[in-house]
Coordinates of C-alpha atoms and ligand atoms in Angstrom, one line a residue:
M16 CA -42.4 50.5 58.0
A17 CA -44.1 48.7 55.0
L18 CA -45.1 45.8 55.6
T19 CA -45.2 43.3 53.1
Y20 CA -46.2 39.7 53.5
S21 CA -43.3 37.2 53.5
E22 CA -44.8 34.1 53.1
I23 CA -48.4 31.9 53.1
M24 CA -49.2 29.9 55.9
V25 CA -51.8 26.5 54.4
R26 CA -54.0 24.7 56.4
Y27 CA -55.5 21.2 55.1
G28 CA -58.8 20.8 54.4
E29 CA -60.9 17.4 55.1
L30 CA -57.9 16.0 54.1
S31 CA -56.9 15.8 58.2
T32 CA -59.5 13.3 58.8
K33 CA -57.8 10.9 56.4
G34 CA -55.7 8.8 58.7
K35 CA -52.3 7.0 57.2
N36 CA -53.6 8.2 53.9
R37 CA -52.2 11.6 55.0
M38 CA -49.1 11.8 53.7
R39 CA -49.7 11.2 50.4
F40 CA -52.8 13.8 50.3
I41 CA -50.2 16.4 51.3
N42 CA -47.9 15.6 48.6
K43 CA -50.6 15.8 46.3
L44 CA -51.7 18.9 47.6
R45 CA -48.2 20.4 47.4
N46 CA -47.6 19.2 43.7
N47 CA -50.9 20.6 42.7
I48 CA -50.2 23.8 44.1
K49 CA -46.4 23.9 43.4
D50 CA -48.3 23.7 39.0
V51 CA -50.8 26.5 39.8
L52 CA -48.5 28.7 41.5
S53 CA -45.6 27.9 38.7
I54 CA -46.8 31.1 37.2
Y55 CA -44.9 33.1 39.4
P56 CA -41.4 32.5 39.1
E57 CA -39.9 33.4 42.7
V58 CA -42.7 31.8 44.7
K59 CA -41.2 28.0 46.4
V60 CA -43.7 25.7 48.4
T61 CA -42.9 23.4 51.4
F62 CA -45.2 21.4 53.2
D63 CA -45.0 19.9 56.5
R64 CA -47.4 17.6 58.1
D65 CA -49.3 20.1 59.6
R66 CA -49.3 22.7 57.0
G67 CA -47.8 24.3 54.1
H68 CA -45.4 27.5 53.3
I69 CA -45.5 29.1 50.4
Y70 CA -42.8 32.1 50.2
L71 CA -42.9 34.9 48.9
N72 CA -40.0 35.8 47.6
G73 CA -40.8 39.8 46.6
T74 CA -44.1 38.6 44.7
D75 CA -47.4 39.9 45.8
Y76 CA -49.7 38.9 47.9
E77 CA -52.8 39.5 46.5
P78 CA -52.4 37.5 43.1
V79 CA -51.2 34.7 44.8
A80 CA -53.7 34.3 47.4
E81 CA -56.6 35.3 44.8
S82 CA -54.8 31.8 42.9
L83 CA -54.8 29.7 46.2
K84 CA -58.3 30.6 47.1
Q85 CA -59.3 28.6 44.0
I86 CA -57.1 25.0 44.7
F87 CA -59.1 22.0 46.1
G88 CA -58.3 20.9 49.5
I89 CA -57.2 23.8 50.9
Q90 CA -59.1 24.3 54.1
A91 CA -57.7 28.6 55.1
F92 CA -54.6 30.3 54.6
S93 CA -53.2 33.2 56.3
P94 CA -51.0 35.2 55.2
V95 CA -47.8 35.8 57.5
Y96 CA -45.4 38.6 57.9
K97 CA -41.7 37.6 59.6
F98 CA -39.6 39.5 62.0
E99 CA -36.5 39.2 63.4
K100 CA -36.5 37.3 66.8
D101 CA -36.1 40.4 69.0
V102 CA -38.3 41.7 71.5
E103 CA -37.7 45.4 71.0
V104 CA -38.7 45.1 67.0
L105 CA -41.7 42.6 67.6
K106 CA -43.2 45.3 69.3
K107 CA -42.5 47.7 67.0
A108 CA -44.1 45.3 64.7
V109 CA -47.5 44.6 66.4
Q110 CA -47.9 48.4 66.9
D111 CA -47.1 48.9 62.8
I112 CA -49.7 46.1 61.9
M113 CA -52.5 47.6 64.1
T114 CA -52.0 51.0 62.7
G115 CA -53.2 49.7 59.5
L116 CA -55.6 47.6 61.0
Y117 CA -57.0 50.0 63.8
R118 CA -60.8 51.9 64.0
D119 CA -62.9 53.2 67.2
G120 CA -63.9 50.1 69.3
L121 CA -61.7 47.7 67.6
T122 CA -61.2 44.0 70.4
F123 CA -57.9 42.2 69.7
K124 CA -55.9 39.2 71.6
V125 CA -52.1 38.6 71.1
T126 CA -51.7 34.2 70.7
A127 CA -48.0 33.3 71.5
K128 CA -46.8 30.2 70.2
R129 CA -42.9 29.2 70.2
S130 CA -41.2 26.2 68.8
D131 CA -38.0 27.7 69.6
H132 CA -37.6 26.9 73.5
D133 CA -34.5 29.0 74.0
F134 CA -36.5 32.2 73.1
V135 CA -36.2 34.9 76.3
L136 CA -40.3 35.5 77.0
D137 CA -42.2 32.2 76.9
S138 CA -45.9 32.7 75.3
R139 CA -47.6 33.9 78.1
E140 CA -44.9 36.2 78.4
L141 CA -45.3 37.0 74.4
N142 CA -49.0 37.6 75.2
L143 CA -48.5 40.1 77.7
T144 CA -45.9 41.9 76.5
L145 CA -47.1 42.1 73.4
G146 CA -50.9 42.9 74.3
N147 CA -49.1 46.1 76.4
A148 CA -46.9 47.5 73.4
V149 CA -50.3 47.4 71.4
I150 CA -52.4 49.2 74.4
D151 CA -49.6 51.8 75.0
A152 CA -49.9 52.6 70.8
F153 CA -53.9 52.6 71.1
P154 CA -55.0 53.7 74.6
D155 CA -58.4 53.1 73.3
I156 CA -58.1 49.6 72.4
K157 CA -59.7 46.3 74.1
A158 CA -58.3 43.5 75.2
Q159 CA -60.7 40.4 74.4
M160 CA -59.9 37.1 74.8
K161 CA -62.8 35.0 73.3
G162 CA -64.5 36.8 69.4
P163 CA -61.7 39.6 69.2
D164 CA -62.0 41.7 66.2
V165 CA -58.3 41.0 65.7
N166 CA -56.3 38.0 66.6
L167 CA -52.8 38.7 66.1
K168 CA -51.0 34.8 66.0
V169 CA -46.9 35.5 67.0
E170 CA -45.3 32.2 66.2
I171 CA -41.7 32.2 67.5
R172 CA -39.8 29.4 65.2
A173 CA -35.8 28.9 65.0
E174 CA -35.2 31.1 62.3
A175 CA -37.7 33.9 63.0
A176 CA -40.9 34.7 63.8
Y177 CA -43.9 34.9 61.9
I178 CA -47.0 37.1 62.6
S179 CA -50.5 36.7 61.2
H180 CA -53.8 38.4 61.7
E181 CA -55.9 37.3 59.2
E182 CA -57.4 34.1 57.9
I183 CA -59.1 33.3 54.5
K184 CA -61.2 30.4 53.4
G185 CA -60.3 28.3 50.7
A186 CA -62.2 26.3 48.2
G187 CA -62.0 22.9 50.3
G188 CA -62.8 20.0 48.3
L189 CA -60.5 17.5 48.0
P190 CA -56.7 17.7 46.4
V191 CA -56.8 16.7 43.2
G192 CA -55.7 13.4 42.3
T193 CA -56.6 11.8 45.5
A194 CA -59.5 9.8 44.3
G195 CA -57.5 8.7 41.4
K196 CA -58.2 9.7 38.0
G197 CA -61.0 9.8 35.4
M198 CA -61.2 10.4 31.6
L199 CA -63.7 13.8 31.2
M200 CA -65.4 14.2 27.4
L201 CA -64.4 17.0 26.9
S202 CA -66.7 19.4 24.1
G203 CA -66.8 23.0 23.4
G204 CA -69.5 23.5 25.2
I205 CA -70.5 24.8 28.3
D206 CA -71.6 21.3 30.2
S207 CA -68.8 19.3 30.4
P208 CA -66.6 21.6 31.7
V209 CA -68.6 22.9 34.5
A210 CA -68.8 19.0 34.6
G211 CA -65.2 18.6 35.1
Y212 CA -64.7 21.6 37.4
L213 CA -67.2 19.2 40.0
A214 CA -65.1 16.2 39.5
L215 CA -62.0 17.7 40.2
K216 CA -63.2 19.4 43.5
R217 CA -64.0 16.1 45.0
G218 CA -60.3 14.8 44.1
V219 CA -60.6 13.4 40.8
D220 CA -57.6 13.8 38.6
I221 CA -59.1 14.4 35.0
E222 CA -57.5 13.9 31.7
A223 CA -59.6 15.7 28.9
V224 CA -61.0 13.6 25.9
H225 CA -61.5 15.8 23.0
F226 CA -62.9 14.5 19.7
A227 CA -61.8 16.4 16.6
S228 CA -63.1 15.9 13.4
P229 CA -61.0 18.0 10.9
P230 CA -61.5 19.8 8.6
Y231 CA -64.9 19.8 9.3
T232 CA -63.9 21.1 12.7
S233 CA -61.8 23.8 13.0
P234 CA -58.0 24.8 14.7
G235 CA -60.1 27.6 16.5
A236 CA -62.7 24.3 17.9
L237 CA -59.9 22.5 19.2
K238 CA -58.1 25.7 20.5
K239 CA -61.6 26.4 22.4
A240 CA -61.4 23.0 23.7
Q241 CA -57.7 23.4 25.6
D242 CA -58.9 26.8 26.9
L243 CA -61.5 25.6 28.6
T244 CA -58.7 22.7 30.1
R245 CA -56.3 25.5 31.1
K246 CA -58.8 27.2 32.9
L247 CA -59.9 23.9 34.7
T248 CA -56.0 24.0 35.4
K249 CA -56.2 26.8 38.3
F250 CA -58.1 24.3 40.7
G251 CA -55.6 21.5 41.0
G252 CA -53.1 21.4 38.5
N253 CA -51.7 20.2 35.1
I254 CA -54.3 18.3 32.8
Q255 CA -53.2 15.5 30.0
F256 CA -55.4 17.0 27.0
I257 CA -55.7 14.2 24.4
E258 CA -57.2 14.8 20.6
V259 CA -59.0 12.0 19.3
P260 CA -59.3 12.0 15.4
F261 CA -62.7 11.1 14.6
T262 CA -63.4 12.7 10.9
E263 CA -63.1 9.1 9.7
I264 CA -66.0 7.9 12.0
Q265 CA -68.4 10.4 11.7
E266 CA -67.7 9.8 7.6
E267 CA -68.5 6.0 8.0
I268 CA -71.9 6.7 10.5
K269 CA -72.9 9.5 8.1
E270 CA -72.6 6.9 5.4
K271 CA -74.0 3.3 6.9
A272 CA -76.6 4.3 9.1
P273 CA -79.7 6.7 8.8
E274 CA -80.2 10.2 9.9
A275 CA -82.1 9.9 13.3
Y276 CA -79.7 7.5 14.1
L277 CA -76.2 9.3 13.8
M278 CA -76.6 11.1 17.6
T279 CA -76.9 7.9 19.1
L280 CA -74.4 5.9 16.9
T281 CA -71.2 9.0 17.1
R282 CA -72.0 8.8 21.2
R283 CA -71.3 5.0 21.1
F284 CA -68.3 5.6 19.1
M285 CA -67.3 8.3 21.6
M286 CA -68.3 6.2 24.1
R287 CA -66.0 3.1 23.1
I288 CA -63.1 5.2 22.4
T289 CA -63.1 7.1 26.0
D290 CA -63.1 3.9 27.6
R291 CA -60.3 2.3 25.7
I292 CA -57.8 5.1 26.2
R293 CA -59.3 4.8 29.6
E294 CA -58.0 1.4 30.0
E295 CA -54.6 2.0 28.3
R296 CA -53.9 5.4 30.7
C297 CA -55.2 3.5 34.1
G298 CA -58.6 5.5 34.4
L299 CA -61.0 4.1 37.3
V300 CA -64.1 6.0 35.7
I301 CA -65.8 8.4 32.7
I302 CA -66.8 12.0 33.3
N303 CA -69.7 13.7 30.8
G304 CA -71.6 16.4 30.8
E305 CA -75.1 14.9 30.4
S306 CA -77.7 16.6 31.7
L307 CA -81.0 14.9 32.0
G308 CA -83.8 16.2 29.3
Q309 CA -81.9 19.0 27.3
V310 CA -80.8 17.2 24.1
A311 CA -81.8 14.2 22.3
S312 CA -79.1 12.8 23.0
Q313 CA -79.6 13.2 26.7
T314 CA -83.5 11.4 27.1
M315 CA -82.9 8.3 29.8
E316 CA -83.4 6.1 26.7
S317 CA -80.5 7.9 24.9
M318 CA -78.2 7.4 27.7
Q319 CA -78.9 3.6 28.1
A320 CA -78.6 3.0 24.6
I321 CA -74.6 4.9 25.0
N322 CA -74.0 3.7 28.4
A323 CA -74.5 0.2 26.8
V324 CA -71.2 0.0 25.2
T325 CA -69.5 0.1 28.9
C326 CA -69.9 -1.4 32.3
T327 CA -67.3 1.8 33.3
P328 CA -69.1 3.9 36.0
V329 CA -70.4 6.8 34.1
I330 CA -70.1 10.4 36.2
R331 CA -72.3 13.1 35.2
P332 CA -71.8 15.6 37.4
V333 CA -74.4 17.7 35.9
V334 CA -77.2 15.4 35.5
T335 CA -79.6 17.0 37.7
M336 CA -79.1 20.3 37.0
D337 CA -81.0 23.0 35.3
K338 CA -79.2 25.1 32.2
L339 CA -79.3 27.9 34.3
E340 CA -77.8 26.3 37.3
I341 CA -74.9 25.5 34.9
I342 CA -74.0 28.5 33.8
D343 CA -73.8 30.2 36.9
L344 CA -70.9 27.9 37.7
A345 CA -69.7 28.0 34.4
Q346 CA -69.7 31.9 34.7
K347 CA -68.2 31.5 38.6
I348 CA -65.3 29.5 37.0
D349 CA -64.9 31.7 34.2
T350 CA -65.5 28.4 31.6
F351 CA -69.2 30.3 29.8
D352 CA -67.2 33.2 27.8
I353 CA -64.7 30.7 25.8
S354 CA -67.4 28.2 25.4
I355 CA -70.1 30.3 23.7
Q356 CA -67.3 31.7 21.2
P357 CA -69.2 30.1 17.4
F358 CA -66.5 27.4 16.4
E359 CA -68.7 24.2 15.7
D360 CA -68.3 20.9 17.3
C361 CA -68.0 17.4 15.6
C362 CA -71.5 17.1 17.2
T363 CA -73.6 20.4 15.4
I364 CA -71.5 19.6 12.0
F365 CA -73.3 16.0 11.9
A366 CA -76.6 16.7 14.3
P367 CA -79.6 15.4 12.2
D368 CA -82.7 17.8 12.4
R369 CA -84.6 15.5 14.6
P370 CA -82.3 13.3 16.1
K371 CA -83.7 10.3 18.1
T372 CA -85.4 10.5 21.4
N373 CA -86.0 7.0 22.3
P374 CA -83.5 4.8 20.1
K375 CA -83.8 1.1 19.6
I376 CA -80.6 -1.1 20.5
K377 CA -82.0 -3.5 17.8
N378 CA -81.5 -1.0 15.6
V379 CA -78.6 1.0 17.0
E380 CA -76.5 -2.8 16.7
R381 CA -77.9 -3.2 13.2
Y382 CA -76.3 -0.4 11.8
E383 CA -73.3 -0.7 13.8
G384 CA -73.1 -4.0 11.7
R385 CA -72.7 -2.5 9.2
M386 CA -69.1 -0.8 9.7
D387 CA -66.0 -2.7 11.4
V388 CA -66.2 -0.8 15.1
E389 CA -63.3 -2.2 16.3
S390 CA -61.3 -1.1 13.3
L391 CA -62.6 2.1 13.9
V392 CA -61.8 2.4 17.4
E393 CA -58.6 1.1 17.7
R394 CA -57.8 3.3 14.3
A395 CA -59.0 6.1 16.7
V396 CA -57.2 5.6 19.6
A397 CA -54.4 4.8 17.7
G398 CA -54.4 8.8 16.1
I399 CA -54.6 10.1 19.7
M400 CA -52.1 13.2 20.2
V401 CA -51.6 13.2 24.4
T402 CA -50.5 17.2 25.2
E403 CA -50.0 18.7 28.8
I404 CA -51.6 21.7 29.7
T405 CA -50.6 24.0 32.1
P406 CA -51.9 27.1 33.8
I407 CA -48.7 28.7 32.4
E408 CA -50.2 29.7 28.6
E409 CA -53.6 31.8 30.5
A410 CA -51.0 34.3 32.3
Q411 CA -49.3 35.0 29.1
D412 CA -52.3 35.5 27.9
E413 CA -53.6 38.1 30.5
V414 CA -49.9 39.9 30.1
D415 CA -50.9 40.3 26.3
T416 CA -53.9 41.5 26.5
L417 CA -52.8 43.9 29.2
I418 CA -50.1 45.1 27.0
E419 CA -52.7 45.7 24.3
D420 CA -55.3 47.5 26.6
L421 CA -52.0 50.1 27.3
L422 CA -51.2 50.8 23.4
Ligands
ATP29 P1 -71.9 20.5 26.3 O1 -71.9 21.7 26.8 O2 -71.2 19.8 27.4 O3 -71.5 20.3 25.2 P2 -74.4 19.7 25.3 O4 -75.6 20.1 26.2 O5 -73.9 20.4 24.4 O6 -72.9 19.4 26.8 P3 -73.9 17.1 24.3 O7 -73.2 17.8 23.0 O8 -74.7 16.3 23.9 O9 -74.7 17.8 25.0 O10 -72.7 16.1 24.6 C1 -73.0 15.7 26.3 C2 -71.5 15.7 26.3 O11 -71.0 15.0 25.4 C3 -71.2 16.6 26.9 O12 -71.3 17.2 27.6 C4 -69.8 15.9 26.5 O13 -69.0 15.1 27.9 C5 -69.6 14.9 26.0 N1 -69.0 15.1 24.3 C6 -69.8 16.0 22.8 N2 -69.2 15.8 22.3 C7 -67.6 15.9 22.5 C8 -66.9 15.9 21.8 N3 -66.4 16.9 20.4 N4 -65.4 15.7 22.5 C9 -65.3 15.1 23.6 N5 -66.7 15.1 25.0 C10 -68.0 15.6 23.8
MG30 MG1 -72.3 20.4 23.1

């Protein structure tokens, strides 16, 4: 008999400690899992108080498991076989399962549980009967109650019997969306996607804000930011992508301010606009990819000058990380290869050779006094374009590359 998994059982992580918020957490996690697994059309997801059930309906287990491993808020999951509720069928089932696992010296036990109390055997009798069936098939196998190599978990439910023997560790963290919403300032660089990933890990529902300055920046740069956003959807589901028209502001700054201050002024505008968008869309914080001392705009003095335009909390998840540590994470979350694609960002294009590392607020304000800051900000905010990024296009891309590889 060929055994195939019929469902995956999901155990919740930290959220089990969250008291009366529990149902809200569980619902978020269920919706996130549905978003992420939307690339598998046959898969169905249902959740109850204690755990989630992911019905495979014929879909291969392996890729679904790979997807699940990435989703924040899952503590562990187990693939499950489904059988008819019949003692003979179950005896054969445990023997078949052990055939795939058996090796010399293997220890095992059976842990049965029934929610259907009308079943002919109670849990103790099930443990014995099924344990003996395994020993009949493998006379040298050792039963061991404490820490066996294999724990065959048998569950008799109303509709069928279920057996699992494997528990796979999940990503931990909190379900995305349970901590509230934050605006991620997402460039096409290495750092901001990693910052987004770390915010997602703690349950922040991020919206990606990307500043584009066509024709100075190319459609390729925009697509890069969208592709990075899509990479982030695998941790907790769909993400709103907000493109901000930034050309007018960059031209204005270039015309009205000395070169050494371009960077500081540009960043202050980005911060103001992101904050305005945050307010309109009910976000609570701003998240960016600044890392202390990495470049001129990221000295403490620069951070202070840039941050001065808002009192909204600015979360900087990578602020104390070394570049190499950030790159390690970027590789782990598979954003690195996209980040290093050579498309010019709006900041690279207008970047001065020698930006100020110690900008003076007094000067900053003087230069901004030459511009109509408020209406520039308003026009940019009025011109935003919002799209929802889902994991699906990536699956399509993978299919396309597979087909290309075949040809
Ligand atoms: P990254 O690798 O994230 O681009 P970086 O080391 O290149 O970071 P900067 O270019 O100074 O650093 O940018 C600092 C932060 O400002 C970025 O991490 C990002 O959060 C934000 N930022 C920069 N450019 C943009 C942009 N075009 N759109 C949105 N946010 C941006
Ligand atoms: Mg950058």
